[in-house]
Amino acid sequence: AVSVTWAMGNELCSSEPCAVEQTSPDVEDDAAPRSSTFRGAQLLCHARSRRLACAAVGCEVMLHGMDGKSLATLFGHSGPVTCLEVSGSSLFSGSVDKTVCRWNLQTRTLVGKLRGHEGSVWCLALVQGTLFSASDDQTVRQWNFEDGGAQLLRTLEGHQGPVQGLAMTGPALLSSSADGTVRIWAAGSGTHLGTLQGHTRPVTCLAAEGGLLFSGSQDATIRKWNLHNSSCLNCMEGHTEWVTCLLMYEGTLISGARDGTVRRWDVDTGALLAVMCESAAGVTRLLPMD
């Protein structure tokens, strides 16, 4: 059985699959997601060494023990925290204030701020001493932090809208944008390798594994891509509002959306396997629990 935790509004929920469907509901080609004014509060979590780093709607990052005890509250941002990543004893947090903060988890202090973005920072990705940050300013910035400092290596440009998602697979960095595209970059050199086009609205989330990429969009669909030849292999329909988060888990794909559902899909065929949650509130984050 698959056990997944998700953030939904201001709540953290967990459940086993509650209903199984063999096929996806029919969706008309020209059907658009119904309008929604609900914007669930983001709950970001990163667990490591029996500690949990969390950020909700606020400017601080909270550290907790797995027993629920508060360990520290980290203050440094002047706007809401949007993303978290951990590498060794360093915690990185991105914010609407256009900066990335680097924290020392042992001393629980602010080591420094990475400045340069001209818009809100929405997502972070880490690989071998390199940090990537994506922003409303339509760029992805690559930073080197191995030497204890933080040096801007390069700025990746090309998107025509805010960059909202990042994913790593092998030597490739993937970025998704409000311009409706996904761009493929060489993580080491920053060279642009290709652009995936097919979504009709902003691409909001990514999940990559091996040579496959899954992208979720405000057009309420999930697309499966072959990264070797940049072809679209499948378009998975079923959600009725935009797809907000994706998670590869035990050979399946799990998706959350603003329609309040968490769905599990067959990676090979794209068939809908289960609806794991149905709620009035939008799903904002997915996190596997061992």
Coordinates of C-alpha atoms in Angstrom, one line a residue, residues 39-213:
R39 CA -5.3 29.4 -2.5
G40 CA -4.1 26.8 0.0
A41 CA -1.4 27.9 2.4
Q42 CA 1.8 26.2 1.4
L43 CA 3.2 23.8 3.9
L44 CA 6.8 23.0 3.0
C45 CA 8.6 20.2 4.8
H46 CA 12.1 18.7 4.7
A47 CA 13.0 15.8 7.0
R48 CA 16.6 14.9 7.9
S49 CA 18.3 13.2 10.8
R50 CA 15.2 13.2 13.0
R51 CA 14.6 16.9 12.4
L52 CA 11.9 18.6 10.4
A53 CA 12.2 22.0 8.7
C54 CA 8.9 23.6 7.9
A55 CA 7.7 26.8 6.4
A56 CA 4.1 27.9 6.1
V57 CA 2.6 31.3 5.2
G58 CA 5.2 33.5 7.0
C59 CA 8.7 34.8 6.8
E60 CA 10.3 32.3 9.2
V61 CA 11.6 28.7 8.9
M62 CA 10.7 26.4 11.9
L63 CA 12.9 23.5 13.0
H64 CA 11.2 20.6 14.9
G65 CA 12.3 17.3 16.3
M66 CA 10.3 14.3 15.2
D67 CA 8.8 14.2 18.7
G68 CA 7.1 17.5 17.9
K69 CA 9.4 19.6 20.1
S70 CA 10.3 23.0 18.7
L71 CA 14.1 23.3 18.2
A72 CA 14.4 26.8 16.7
T73 CA 12.8 29.4 14.6
L74 CA 15.0 30.9 11.9
F75 CA 14.4 34.6 11.1
G76 CA 16.1 36.2 8.0
H77 CA 13.6 36.6 5.3
S78 CA 11.4 39.7 4.8
G79 CA 8.7 37.9 2.8
P80 CA 7.0 34.5 2.8
V81 CA 9.2 31.4 2.4
T82 CA 8.4 29.5 -0.7
C83 CA 10.9 26.6 -0.9
L84 CA 13.4 24.6 1.2
E85 CA 16.4 22.3 0.3
V86 CA 19.0 20.6 2.5
S87 CA 22.6 19.7 1.8
G88 CA 24.7 18.3 4.7
S89 CA 24.6 20.8 7.6
S90 CA 23.2 23.6 5.3
L91 CA 19.5 24.5 4.9
F92 CA 18.5 26.7 2.0
S93 CA 15.3 28.7 1.9
G94 CA 13.9 30.8 -1.0
S95 CA 11.4 33.6 -0.5
V96 CA 9.1 36.2 -2.0
D97 CA 11.7 38.7 -0.8
K98 CA 13.9 37.7 -3.9
T99 CA 16.6 36.1 -1.8
V100 CA 17.9 32.6 -0.8
C101 CA 19.0 32.2 2.8
R102 CA 21.7 29.7 3.8
W103 CA 21.4 28.4 7.3
N104 CA 23.7 26.3 9.4
L105 CA 21.6 23.5 10.9
Q106 CA 24.2 22.8 13.7
T107 CA 24.4 26.4 15.0
R108 CA 20.9 27.3 13.7
T109 CA 22.3 30.6 12.4
L110 CA 22.1 32.5 9.2
V111 CA 25.3 32.0 7.2
G112 CA 24.5 34.3 4.4
K113 CA 22.1 35.5 1.7
L114 CA 22.2 34.8 -2.0
R115 CA 21.1 38.0 -3.8
G116 CA 20.6 38.6 -7.5
H117 CA 17.1 37.6 -8.5
E118 CA 14.8 40.5 -9.5
G119 CA 11.6 38.6 -8.5
S120 CA 10.2 36.1 -6.0
V121 CA 12.2 32.8 -5.7
W122 CA 9.8 29.9 -6.1
C123 CA 11.9 26.8 -6.2
L124 CA 15.4 25.3 -5.4
A125 CA 17.3 22.3 -6.6
L126 CA 20.6 20.9 -5.4
V127 CA 23.3 18.7 -7.0
Q128 CA 26.9 18.1 -6.0
G129 CA 27.7 21.4 -4.3
T130 CA 25.6 23.4 -6.8
L131 CA 22.4 25.2 -6.0
F132 CA 19.8 26.2 -8.6
S133 CA 17.2 28.8 -7.8
A134 CA 14.2 29.8 -10.0
S135 CA 12.3 33.0 -10.0
D136 CA 9.6 35.3 -11.2
D137 CA 12.3 37.2 -13.1
Q138 CA 12.2 34.4 -15.7
T139 CA 15.7 33.1 -14.9
V140 CA 17.4 30.2 -13.2
R141 CA 20.5 31.0 -11.3
Q142 CA 23.3 28.6 -10.5
W143 CA 25.4 29.0 -7.3
N144 CA 28.5 27.2 -6.0
F145 CA 28.4 26.7 -2.2
E146 CA 31.0 24.0 -1.7
D147 CA 33.7 26.3 -0.4
G148 CA 31.6 27.6 2.5
G149 CA 30.6 30.8 0.7
A150 CA 28.1 31.3 -2.2
Q151 CA 29.3 32.3 -5.6
L152 CA 27.0 33.0 -8.6
L153 CA 28.3 30.8 -11.4
R154 CA 25.8 31.7 -14.2
T155 CA 22.3 32.8 -15.0
L156 CA 20.2 30.6 -17.3
E157 CA 17.9 32.7 -19.5
G158 CA 15.3 31.8 -22.1
H159 CA 12.0 31.4 -20.5
Q160 CA 9.4 34.0 -21.3
G161 CA 7.5 33.8 -18.0
P162 CA 8.1 33.2 -14.3
V163 CA 10.0 29.9 -13.6
Q164 CA 7.9 27.9 -11.3
G165 CA 9.5 24.4 -11.1
L166 CA 12.9 22.7 -11.1
A167 CA 13.9 19.0 -11.3
M168 CA 17.1 17.1 -11.7
T169 CA 17.7 13.8 -13.6
G170 CA 21.2 12.6 -14.3
P171 CA 23.2 15.4 -15.7
A172 CA 20.2 17.4 -16.8
L173 CA 18.3 20.3 -15.1
L174 CA 14.7 20.8 -16.0
S175 CA 12.8 24.1 -15.5
S176 CA 9.1 24.8 -15.9
S177 CA 7.5 28.1 -16.5
A178 CA 4.4 30.2 -16.8
D179 CA 5.2 30.4 -20.5
G180 CA 3.8 26.9 -20.8
T181 CA 7.2 25.2 -21.6
V182 CA 9.8 23.0 -19.9
R183 CA 13.4 23.7 -20.7
I184 CA 16.3 21.2 -20.5
W185 CA 19.7 22.4 -19.4
A186 CA 23.1 20.7 -18.9
A187 CA 23.5 21.1 -15.2
G188 CA 27.3 21.4 -15.3
S189 CA 27.6 24.0 -18.1
G190 CA 24.2 25.6 -18.2
T191 CA 23.9 24.9 -21.9
H192 CA 20.3 24.9 -23.2
L193 CA 19.6 21.4 -24.6
G194 CA 16.0 21.6 -25.7
T195 CA 12.4 22.9 -25.0
L196 CA 9.3 20.8 -24.4
Q197 CA 6.1 22.3 -25.7
G198 CA 2.6 21.0 -25.5
H199 CA 0.8 22.4 -22.4
T200 CA -1.7 25.2 -23.1
R201 CA -1.2 27.0 -19.8
P202 CA 1.6 27.5 -17.3
V203 CA 3.6 24.4 -16.2
T204 CA 3.5 24.3 -12.4
C205 CA 5.4 21.2 -11.3
L206 CA 7.8 18.5 -12.5
A207 CA 8.8 14.9 -11.6
A208 CA 11.7 13.2 -13.3
E209 CA 13.1 9.7 -13.2
G210 CA 15.7 8.3 -15.6
G211 CA 14.9 9.4 -19.1
L212 CA 11.3 10.2 -18.3
L213 CA 9.7 13.5 -17.2

